[in-house]
Short mmCIF file of C-alpha atoms in Angstrom, two decimals:
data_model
loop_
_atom_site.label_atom_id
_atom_site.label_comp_id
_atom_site.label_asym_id
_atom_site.label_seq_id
_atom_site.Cartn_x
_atom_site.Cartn_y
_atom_site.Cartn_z
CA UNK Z 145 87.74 103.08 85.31
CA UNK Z 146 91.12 101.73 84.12
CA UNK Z 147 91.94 98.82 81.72
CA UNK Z 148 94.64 97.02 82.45
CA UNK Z 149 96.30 95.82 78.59
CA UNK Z 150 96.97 92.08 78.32
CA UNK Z 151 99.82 90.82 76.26
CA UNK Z 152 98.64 87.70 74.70
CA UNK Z 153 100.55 85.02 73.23
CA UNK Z 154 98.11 82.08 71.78
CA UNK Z 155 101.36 79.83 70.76
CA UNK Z 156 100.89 76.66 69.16
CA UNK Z 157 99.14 73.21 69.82
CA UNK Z 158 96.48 74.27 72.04
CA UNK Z 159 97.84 77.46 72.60
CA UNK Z 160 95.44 79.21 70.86
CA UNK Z 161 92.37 76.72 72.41
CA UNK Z 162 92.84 77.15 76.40
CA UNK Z 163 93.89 81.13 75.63
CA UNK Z 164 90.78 81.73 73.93
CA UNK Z 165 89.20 79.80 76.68
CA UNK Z 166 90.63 81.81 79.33
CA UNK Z 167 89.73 84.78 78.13
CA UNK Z 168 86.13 83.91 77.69
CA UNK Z 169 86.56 83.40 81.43
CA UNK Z 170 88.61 86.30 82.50
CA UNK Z 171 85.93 89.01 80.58
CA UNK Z 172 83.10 87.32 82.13
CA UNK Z 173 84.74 88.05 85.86
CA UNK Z 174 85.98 91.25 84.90
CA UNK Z 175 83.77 93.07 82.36
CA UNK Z 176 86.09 95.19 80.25
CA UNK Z 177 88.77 95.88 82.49
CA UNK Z 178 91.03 93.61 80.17
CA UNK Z 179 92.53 95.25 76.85
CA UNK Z 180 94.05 91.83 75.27
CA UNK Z 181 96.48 92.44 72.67
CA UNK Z 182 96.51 89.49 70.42
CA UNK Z 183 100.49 89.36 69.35
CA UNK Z 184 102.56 86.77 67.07
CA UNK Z 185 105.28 84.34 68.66
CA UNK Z 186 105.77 80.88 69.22
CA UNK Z 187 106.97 77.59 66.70
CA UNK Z 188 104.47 78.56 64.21
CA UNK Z 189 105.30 82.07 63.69
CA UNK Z 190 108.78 80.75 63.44
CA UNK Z 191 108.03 78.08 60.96
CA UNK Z 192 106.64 80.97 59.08
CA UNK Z 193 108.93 84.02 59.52
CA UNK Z 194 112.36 82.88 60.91
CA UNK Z 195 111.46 84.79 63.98
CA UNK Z 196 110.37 83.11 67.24
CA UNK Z 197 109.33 85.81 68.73
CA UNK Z 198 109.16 89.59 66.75
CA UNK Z 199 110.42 92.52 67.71
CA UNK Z 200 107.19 94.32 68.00
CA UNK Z 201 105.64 91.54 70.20
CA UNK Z 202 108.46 91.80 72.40
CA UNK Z 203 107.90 95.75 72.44
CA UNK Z 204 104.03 95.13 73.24
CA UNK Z 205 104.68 92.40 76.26
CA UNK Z 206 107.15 94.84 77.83
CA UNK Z 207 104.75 97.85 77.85
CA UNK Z 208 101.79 95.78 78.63
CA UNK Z 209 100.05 95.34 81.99
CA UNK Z 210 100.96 91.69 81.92
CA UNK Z 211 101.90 88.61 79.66
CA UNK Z 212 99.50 85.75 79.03
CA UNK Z 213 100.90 82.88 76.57
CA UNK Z 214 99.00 79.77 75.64
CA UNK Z 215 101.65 77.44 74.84
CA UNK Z 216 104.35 76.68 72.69
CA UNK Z 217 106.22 74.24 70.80
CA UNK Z 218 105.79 72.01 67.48
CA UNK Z 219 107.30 69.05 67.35
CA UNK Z 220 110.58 68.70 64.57
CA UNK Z 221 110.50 72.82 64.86
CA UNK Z 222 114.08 73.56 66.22
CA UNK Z 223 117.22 75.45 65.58
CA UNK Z 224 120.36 74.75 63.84
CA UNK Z 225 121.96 73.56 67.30
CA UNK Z 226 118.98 70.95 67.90
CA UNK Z 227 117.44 73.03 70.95
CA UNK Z 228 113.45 73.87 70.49
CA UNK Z 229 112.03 76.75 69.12
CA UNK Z 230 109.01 76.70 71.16
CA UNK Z 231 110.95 77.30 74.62
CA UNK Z 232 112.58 80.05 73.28
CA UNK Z 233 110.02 82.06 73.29
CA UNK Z 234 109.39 82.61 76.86
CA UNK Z 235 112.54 82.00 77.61
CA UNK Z 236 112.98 85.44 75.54
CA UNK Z 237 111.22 87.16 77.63
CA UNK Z 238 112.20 85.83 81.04
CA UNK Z 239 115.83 86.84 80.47
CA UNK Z 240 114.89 90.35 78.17
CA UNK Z 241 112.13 91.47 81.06
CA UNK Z 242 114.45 89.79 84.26
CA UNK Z 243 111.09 87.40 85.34
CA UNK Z 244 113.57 85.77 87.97
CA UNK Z 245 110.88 84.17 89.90
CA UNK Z 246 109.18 81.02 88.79
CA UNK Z 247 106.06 80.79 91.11
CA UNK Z 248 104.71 77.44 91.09
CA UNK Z 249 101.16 76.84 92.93
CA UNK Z 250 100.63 73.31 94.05
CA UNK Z 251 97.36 72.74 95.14
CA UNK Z 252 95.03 70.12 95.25
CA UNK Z 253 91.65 71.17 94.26
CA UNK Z 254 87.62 69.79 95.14
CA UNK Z 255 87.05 66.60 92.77
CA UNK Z 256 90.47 66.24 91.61
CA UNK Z 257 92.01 62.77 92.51
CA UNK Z 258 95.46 62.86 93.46
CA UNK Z 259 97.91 60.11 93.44
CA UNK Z 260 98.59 60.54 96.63
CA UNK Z 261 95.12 59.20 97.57
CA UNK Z 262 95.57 59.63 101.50
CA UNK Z 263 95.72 62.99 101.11
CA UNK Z 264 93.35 64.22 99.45
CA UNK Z 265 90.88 64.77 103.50
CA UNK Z 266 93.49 66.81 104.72
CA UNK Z 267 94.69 68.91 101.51
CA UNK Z 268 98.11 69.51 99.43
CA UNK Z 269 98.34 73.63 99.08
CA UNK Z 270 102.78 74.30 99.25
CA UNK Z 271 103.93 76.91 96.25
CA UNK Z 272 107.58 76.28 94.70
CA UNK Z 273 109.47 79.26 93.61
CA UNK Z 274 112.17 78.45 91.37
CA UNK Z 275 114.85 80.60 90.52
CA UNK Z 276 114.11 81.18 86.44
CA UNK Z 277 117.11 83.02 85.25
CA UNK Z 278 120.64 81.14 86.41
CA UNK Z 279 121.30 78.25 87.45
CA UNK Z 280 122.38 75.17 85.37
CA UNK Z 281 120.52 76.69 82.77
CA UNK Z 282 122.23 80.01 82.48
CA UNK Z 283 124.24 78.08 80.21
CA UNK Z 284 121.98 77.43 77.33
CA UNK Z 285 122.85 78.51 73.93
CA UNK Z 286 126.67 79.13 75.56
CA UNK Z 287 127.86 75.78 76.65
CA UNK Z 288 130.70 73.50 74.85
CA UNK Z 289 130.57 70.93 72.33
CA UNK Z 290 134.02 70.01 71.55
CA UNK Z 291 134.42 67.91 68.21
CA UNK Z 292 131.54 65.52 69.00
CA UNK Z 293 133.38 64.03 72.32
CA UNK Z 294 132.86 66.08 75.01
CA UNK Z 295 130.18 68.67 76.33
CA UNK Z 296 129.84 71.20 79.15
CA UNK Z 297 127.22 73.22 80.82
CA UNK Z 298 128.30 75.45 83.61
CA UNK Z 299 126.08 76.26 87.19
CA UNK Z 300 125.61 79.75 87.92
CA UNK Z 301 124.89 80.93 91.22
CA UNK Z 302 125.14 84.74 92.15
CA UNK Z 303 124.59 86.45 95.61
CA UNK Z 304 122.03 89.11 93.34
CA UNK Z 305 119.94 86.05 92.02
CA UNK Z 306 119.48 84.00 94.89
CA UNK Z 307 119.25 86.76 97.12
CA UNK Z 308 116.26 87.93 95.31
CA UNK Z 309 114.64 84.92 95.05
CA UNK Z 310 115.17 84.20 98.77
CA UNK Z 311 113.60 87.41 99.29
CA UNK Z 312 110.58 86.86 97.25
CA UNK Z 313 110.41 82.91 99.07
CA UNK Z 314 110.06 84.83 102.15
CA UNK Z 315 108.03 87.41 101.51
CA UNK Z 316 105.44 84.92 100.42
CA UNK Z 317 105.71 82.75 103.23
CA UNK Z 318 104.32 85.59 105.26
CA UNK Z 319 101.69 86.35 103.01
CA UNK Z 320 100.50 82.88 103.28
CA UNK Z 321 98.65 80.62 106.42
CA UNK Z 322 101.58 77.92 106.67
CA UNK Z 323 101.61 74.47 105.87
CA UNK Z 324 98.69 73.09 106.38
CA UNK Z 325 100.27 70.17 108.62
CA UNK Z 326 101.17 72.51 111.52
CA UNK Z 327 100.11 75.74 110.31
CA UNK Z 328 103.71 77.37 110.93
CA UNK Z 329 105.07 79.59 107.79
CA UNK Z 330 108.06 78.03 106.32
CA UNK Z 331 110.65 78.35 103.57
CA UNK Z 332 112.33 75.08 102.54
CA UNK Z 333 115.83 75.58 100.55
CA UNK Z 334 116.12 72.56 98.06
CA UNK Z 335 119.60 72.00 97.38
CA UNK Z 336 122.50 69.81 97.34
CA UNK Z 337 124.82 71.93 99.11
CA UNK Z 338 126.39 68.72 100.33
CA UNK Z 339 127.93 68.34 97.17
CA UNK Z 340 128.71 71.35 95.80
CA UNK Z 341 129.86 74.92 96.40
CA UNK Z 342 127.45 76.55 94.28
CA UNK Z 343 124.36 74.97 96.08
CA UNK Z 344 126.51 75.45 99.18
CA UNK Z 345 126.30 79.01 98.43
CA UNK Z 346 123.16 79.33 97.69
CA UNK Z 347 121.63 77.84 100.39
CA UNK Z 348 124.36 80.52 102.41
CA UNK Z 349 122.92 83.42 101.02
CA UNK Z 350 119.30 81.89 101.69
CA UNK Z 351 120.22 81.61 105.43
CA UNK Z 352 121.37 85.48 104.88
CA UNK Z 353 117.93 86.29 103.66
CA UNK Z 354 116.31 84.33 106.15
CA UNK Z 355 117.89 86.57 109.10
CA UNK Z 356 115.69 89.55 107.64
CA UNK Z 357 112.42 87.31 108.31
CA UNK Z 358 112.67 85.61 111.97
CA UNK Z 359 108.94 85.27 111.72
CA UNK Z 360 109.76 82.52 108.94
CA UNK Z 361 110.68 79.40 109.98
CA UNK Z 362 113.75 77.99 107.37
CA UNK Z 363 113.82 74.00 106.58
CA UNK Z 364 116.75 72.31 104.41
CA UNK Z 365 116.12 69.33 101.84
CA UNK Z 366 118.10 68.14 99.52
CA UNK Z 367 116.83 67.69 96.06
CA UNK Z 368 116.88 63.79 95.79
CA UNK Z 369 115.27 63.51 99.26
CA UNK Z 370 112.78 65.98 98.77
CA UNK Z 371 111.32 63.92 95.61
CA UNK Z 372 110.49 61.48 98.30
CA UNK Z 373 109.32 63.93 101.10
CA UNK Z 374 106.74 65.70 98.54
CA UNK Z 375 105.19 62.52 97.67
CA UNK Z 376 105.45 60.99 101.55
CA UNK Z 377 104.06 64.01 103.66
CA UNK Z 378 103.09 67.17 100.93
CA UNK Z 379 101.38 68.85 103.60
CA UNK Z 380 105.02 69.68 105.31
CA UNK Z 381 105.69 72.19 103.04
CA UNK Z 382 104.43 75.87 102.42
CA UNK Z 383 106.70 77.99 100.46
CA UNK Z 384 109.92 75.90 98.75
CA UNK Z 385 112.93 77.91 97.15
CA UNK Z 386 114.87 76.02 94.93
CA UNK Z 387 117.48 76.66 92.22
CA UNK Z 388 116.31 76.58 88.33
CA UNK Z 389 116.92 73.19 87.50
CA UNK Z 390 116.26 71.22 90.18
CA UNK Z 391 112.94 73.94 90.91
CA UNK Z 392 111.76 73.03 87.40
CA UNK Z 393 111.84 69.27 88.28
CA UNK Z 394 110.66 69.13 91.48
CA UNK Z 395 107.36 71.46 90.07
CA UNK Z 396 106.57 69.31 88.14
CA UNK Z 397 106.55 66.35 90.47
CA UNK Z 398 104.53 68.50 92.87
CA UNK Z 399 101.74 69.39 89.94
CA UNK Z 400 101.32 65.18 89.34
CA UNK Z 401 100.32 64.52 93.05
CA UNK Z 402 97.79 67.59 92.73
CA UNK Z 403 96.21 66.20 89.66
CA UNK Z 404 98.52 66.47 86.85
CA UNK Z 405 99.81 69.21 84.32
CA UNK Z 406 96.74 70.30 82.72
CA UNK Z 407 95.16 71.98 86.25
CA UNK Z 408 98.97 73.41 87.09
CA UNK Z 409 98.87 77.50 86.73
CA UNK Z 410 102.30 79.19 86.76
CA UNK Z 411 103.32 82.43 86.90
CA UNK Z 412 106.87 84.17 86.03
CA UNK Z 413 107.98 87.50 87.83
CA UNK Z 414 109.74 90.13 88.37
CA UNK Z 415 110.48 93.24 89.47
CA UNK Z 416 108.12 95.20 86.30
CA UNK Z 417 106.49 92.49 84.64
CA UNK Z 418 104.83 89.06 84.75
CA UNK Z 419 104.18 86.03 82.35
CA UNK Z 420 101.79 83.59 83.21
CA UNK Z 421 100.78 80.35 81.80
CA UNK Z 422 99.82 76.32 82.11
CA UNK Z 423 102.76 74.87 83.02
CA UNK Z 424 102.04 71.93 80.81
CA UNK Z 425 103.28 72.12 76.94
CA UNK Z 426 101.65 72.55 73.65
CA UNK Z 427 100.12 69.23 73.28
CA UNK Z 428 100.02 69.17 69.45
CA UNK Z 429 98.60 65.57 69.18
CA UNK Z 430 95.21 66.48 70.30
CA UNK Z 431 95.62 70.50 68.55
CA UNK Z 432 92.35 71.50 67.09
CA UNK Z 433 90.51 69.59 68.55
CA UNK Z 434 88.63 71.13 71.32
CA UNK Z 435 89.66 68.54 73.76
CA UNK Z 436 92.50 70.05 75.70
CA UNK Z 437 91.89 71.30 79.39
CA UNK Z 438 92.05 74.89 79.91
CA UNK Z 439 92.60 74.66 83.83
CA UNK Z 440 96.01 75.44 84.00
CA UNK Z 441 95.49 78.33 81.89
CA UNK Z 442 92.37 79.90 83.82
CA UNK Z 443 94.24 79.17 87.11
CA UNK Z 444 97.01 81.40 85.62
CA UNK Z 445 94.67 84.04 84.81
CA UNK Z 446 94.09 83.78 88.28
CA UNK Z 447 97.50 84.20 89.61
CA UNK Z 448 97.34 86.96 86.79
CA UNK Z 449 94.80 89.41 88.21
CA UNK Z 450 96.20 88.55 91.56
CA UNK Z 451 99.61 90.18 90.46
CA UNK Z 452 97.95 92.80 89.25
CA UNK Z 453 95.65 93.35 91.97
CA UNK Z 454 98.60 93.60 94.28
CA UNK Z 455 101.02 95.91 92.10
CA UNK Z 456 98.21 98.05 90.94
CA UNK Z 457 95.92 98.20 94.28
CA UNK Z 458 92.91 97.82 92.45
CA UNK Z 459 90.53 95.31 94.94
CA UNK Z 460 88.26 94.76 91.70
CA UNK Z 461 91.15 92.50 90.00
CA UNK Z 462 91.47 90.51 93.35
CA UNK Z 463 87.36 90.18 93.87
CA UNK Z 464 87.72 88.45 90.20
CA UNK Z 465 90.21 86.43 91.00
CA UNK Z 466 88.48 85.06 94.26
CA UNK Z 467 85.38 84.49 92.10
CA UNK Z 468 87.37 82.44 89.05
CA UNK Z 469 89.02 80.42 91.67
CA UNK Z 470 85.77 79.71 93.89
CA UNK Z 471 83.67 78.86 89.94
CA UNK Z 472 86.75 76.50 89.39
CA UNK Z 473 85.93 74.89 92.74
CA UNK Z 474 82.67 74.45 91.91
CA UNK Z 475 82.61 73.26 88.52
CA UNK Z 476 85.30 70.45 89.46
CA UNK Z 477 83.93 69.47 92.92
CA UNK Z 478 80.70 69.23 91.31
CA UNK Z 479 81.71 67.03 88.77
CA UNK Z 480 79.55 70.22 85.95
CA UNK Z 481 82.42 69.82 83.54
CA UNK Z 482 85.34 67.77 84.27
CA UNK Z 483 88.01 68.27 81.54
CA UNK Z 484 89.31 64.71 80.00
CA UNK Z 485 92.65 64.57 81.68
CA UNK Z 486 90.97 64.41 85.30
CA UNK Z 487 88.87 61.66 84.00
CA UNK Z 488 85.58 63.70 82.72
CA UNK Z 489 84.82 64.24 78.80
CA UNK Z 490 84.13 67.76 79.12
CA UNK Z 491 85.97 69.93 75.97
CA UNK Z 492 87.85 72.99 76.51
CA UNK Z 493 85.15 75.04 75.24
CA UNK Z 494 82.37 73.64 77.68
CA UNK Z 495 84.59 73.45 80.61
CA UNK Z 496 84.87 77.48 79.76
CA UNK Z 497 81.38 77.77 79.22
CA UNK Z 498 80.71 76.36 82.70
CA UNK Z 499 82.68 78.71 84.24
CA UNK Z 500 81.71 81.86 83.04
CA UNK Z 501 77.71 80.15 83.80
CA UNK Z 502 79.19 79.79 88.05
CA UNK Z 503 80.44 83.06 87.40
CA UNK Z 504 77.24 84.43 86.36
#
């Protein structure tokens, strides 16, 4: 029987909580098909070392199955230039491993109250993919700061990048049932290629793409009217393809009308290798103390398997996956252990624990 080694970065704040939480979960579905590799990285590490993330960890996450990380950050921990340590340390690996393909899930779960209250009878279930390694922030680390008057930050858009994205958009659409309003697969570009070239470009090479996949319908927003269309009629969309800025806004937008950051899994992938987290950050005012929610984390775990289920062809991963995501169901729509930011006062040690008993 194979084992499948798991990179695992705990981070800092409650890193270390809702990882340790999520494995509980992850061994209990899948027995000991996970090898996790406990490695150093993150704020702390940095605080300690001068090194965000080692050399060896970096050597372990490449040759490793997958990547889980906690979460990272501490607040006052940055670099010379001002920018944070914490996001440097998957934004390390994104650009060293190539993980072009921020896949945001936005889905609105049994017993979770959205904002959006009239939706939650007839669902919110649409999945973002955001382009993770050009963009506006290609530039970070290499933009201008000329004598304390003026700054710039330049937009990248290649033909590679977006094509690939594009690709992967539309090769999920067809994977998937539609949106639930009309059940028709669909790729929305979110640009503002009425402005300028380079989103003008991009959504060209998306229209490109989209000639390879007439069984996908295409669908154009731009990104300040899509802020209102998410929040007005959610159940439009199905798969959206945006570039890295404006994709890590509107995903986070999309994860507030599903119930907020702490139940928001994320995954980041390429070609050879995945990283998958929350999508919310390190928390460090509530570090320690076993009250974080470890949602967002087991719902990565999720997406997790499922990667790995798919790449590998191993049915047992995606069986456990199914069964994590059907216990999650249950414990929330039952109201067994609701985690604090979704109104409950379960800890992130009991809301684990009452997983792995649905699992069982």
């Amino acid at each position: 029987m194979r084992k499948y080694s798991i990179a695992t970065l705990e981070g800092d704040g409650i890193g270390p909580e809702v990882a340790q939480a999520t494995i509980r979960v992850l061994r209990e579905a899948c027995g000991d098909m996970l090898d996790f590799q406990m490695l150093e990285g993150g704020a702390g590490h940095y605080r300690k070392s001068g090194e965000c993330l080692p050399e060896d960890s970096f050597i372990a996450c490449r040759d490793a199955d997958a990547i889980l990380h906690g979460a990272a950050g501490i607040p006052g921990v940055v670099y010379p230039d001002g920018t944070e340590v914490g996001n440097d340390l998957h934004l390390r690996l994104r650009f060293r491993l190539d993980l072009y393909a921020n896949v945001r899930p936005i889905k609105l779960l049994p017993g979770v109250t959205s904002p959006l209250r009239g939706f939650e009878g007839c669902g919110i279930d649409y999945v973002i993919i955001r382009e993770n390694t050009e963009g506006l922030y290609a530039s970070r680390g290499a933009g201008v700061l000329l004598r304390g008057e003026m700054a710039s930050d330049t937009l990248v858009v290649t033909r590679k990048g977006t094509e690939r994205v594009a690709e992967f958009a539309f090769n999920l659409a067809r994977q998937r049932n539609g949106a639930l309003r009309d059940g028709k697969r669909r790729v929305t570009v979110c640009d503002k290629a009425n402005i300028l070239r380079t989103y003008a470009f991009f959504r060209q090479v998306c229209d490109e793409v989209h000639a390879r996949h007439p069984d996908v319908e295409i669908d154009y927003a731009y990104a300040d009217a899509i802020t209102v269309h998410m929040v007005k009629r959610p159940d439009f969309y199905d798969v959206i393809v945006a570039e890295n800025m404006f994709g890590d806004i509107i995903s986070d937008l999309g994860a507030a009308t599903a119930g907020g950051m702490g139940i928001s899994p994320s995954g980041e992938i390429g070609d050879h290798h995945a990283l998958f987290q929350g999508a919310h950050g390190s928390a460090p005012d509530i570090a320690g103390q076993d009250a974080a929610s470890p949602m967002a984390t087991v719902l990565s775990g999720v997406m997790m398997l499922r990667w790995l289920a798919q790449r590998h062809g191993d049915a047992r991963l995606g069986e456990a996956a199914d069964r994590i995501e059907t216990a999650s169901e249950t414990v929330l729509g039952r109201g067994i252990a609701v985690p604090r930011d979704l109104g409950g006062d379960a800890r992130c040690s009991e809301v684990a624990t009452a997983l792995c008993r649905a699992l069982a």
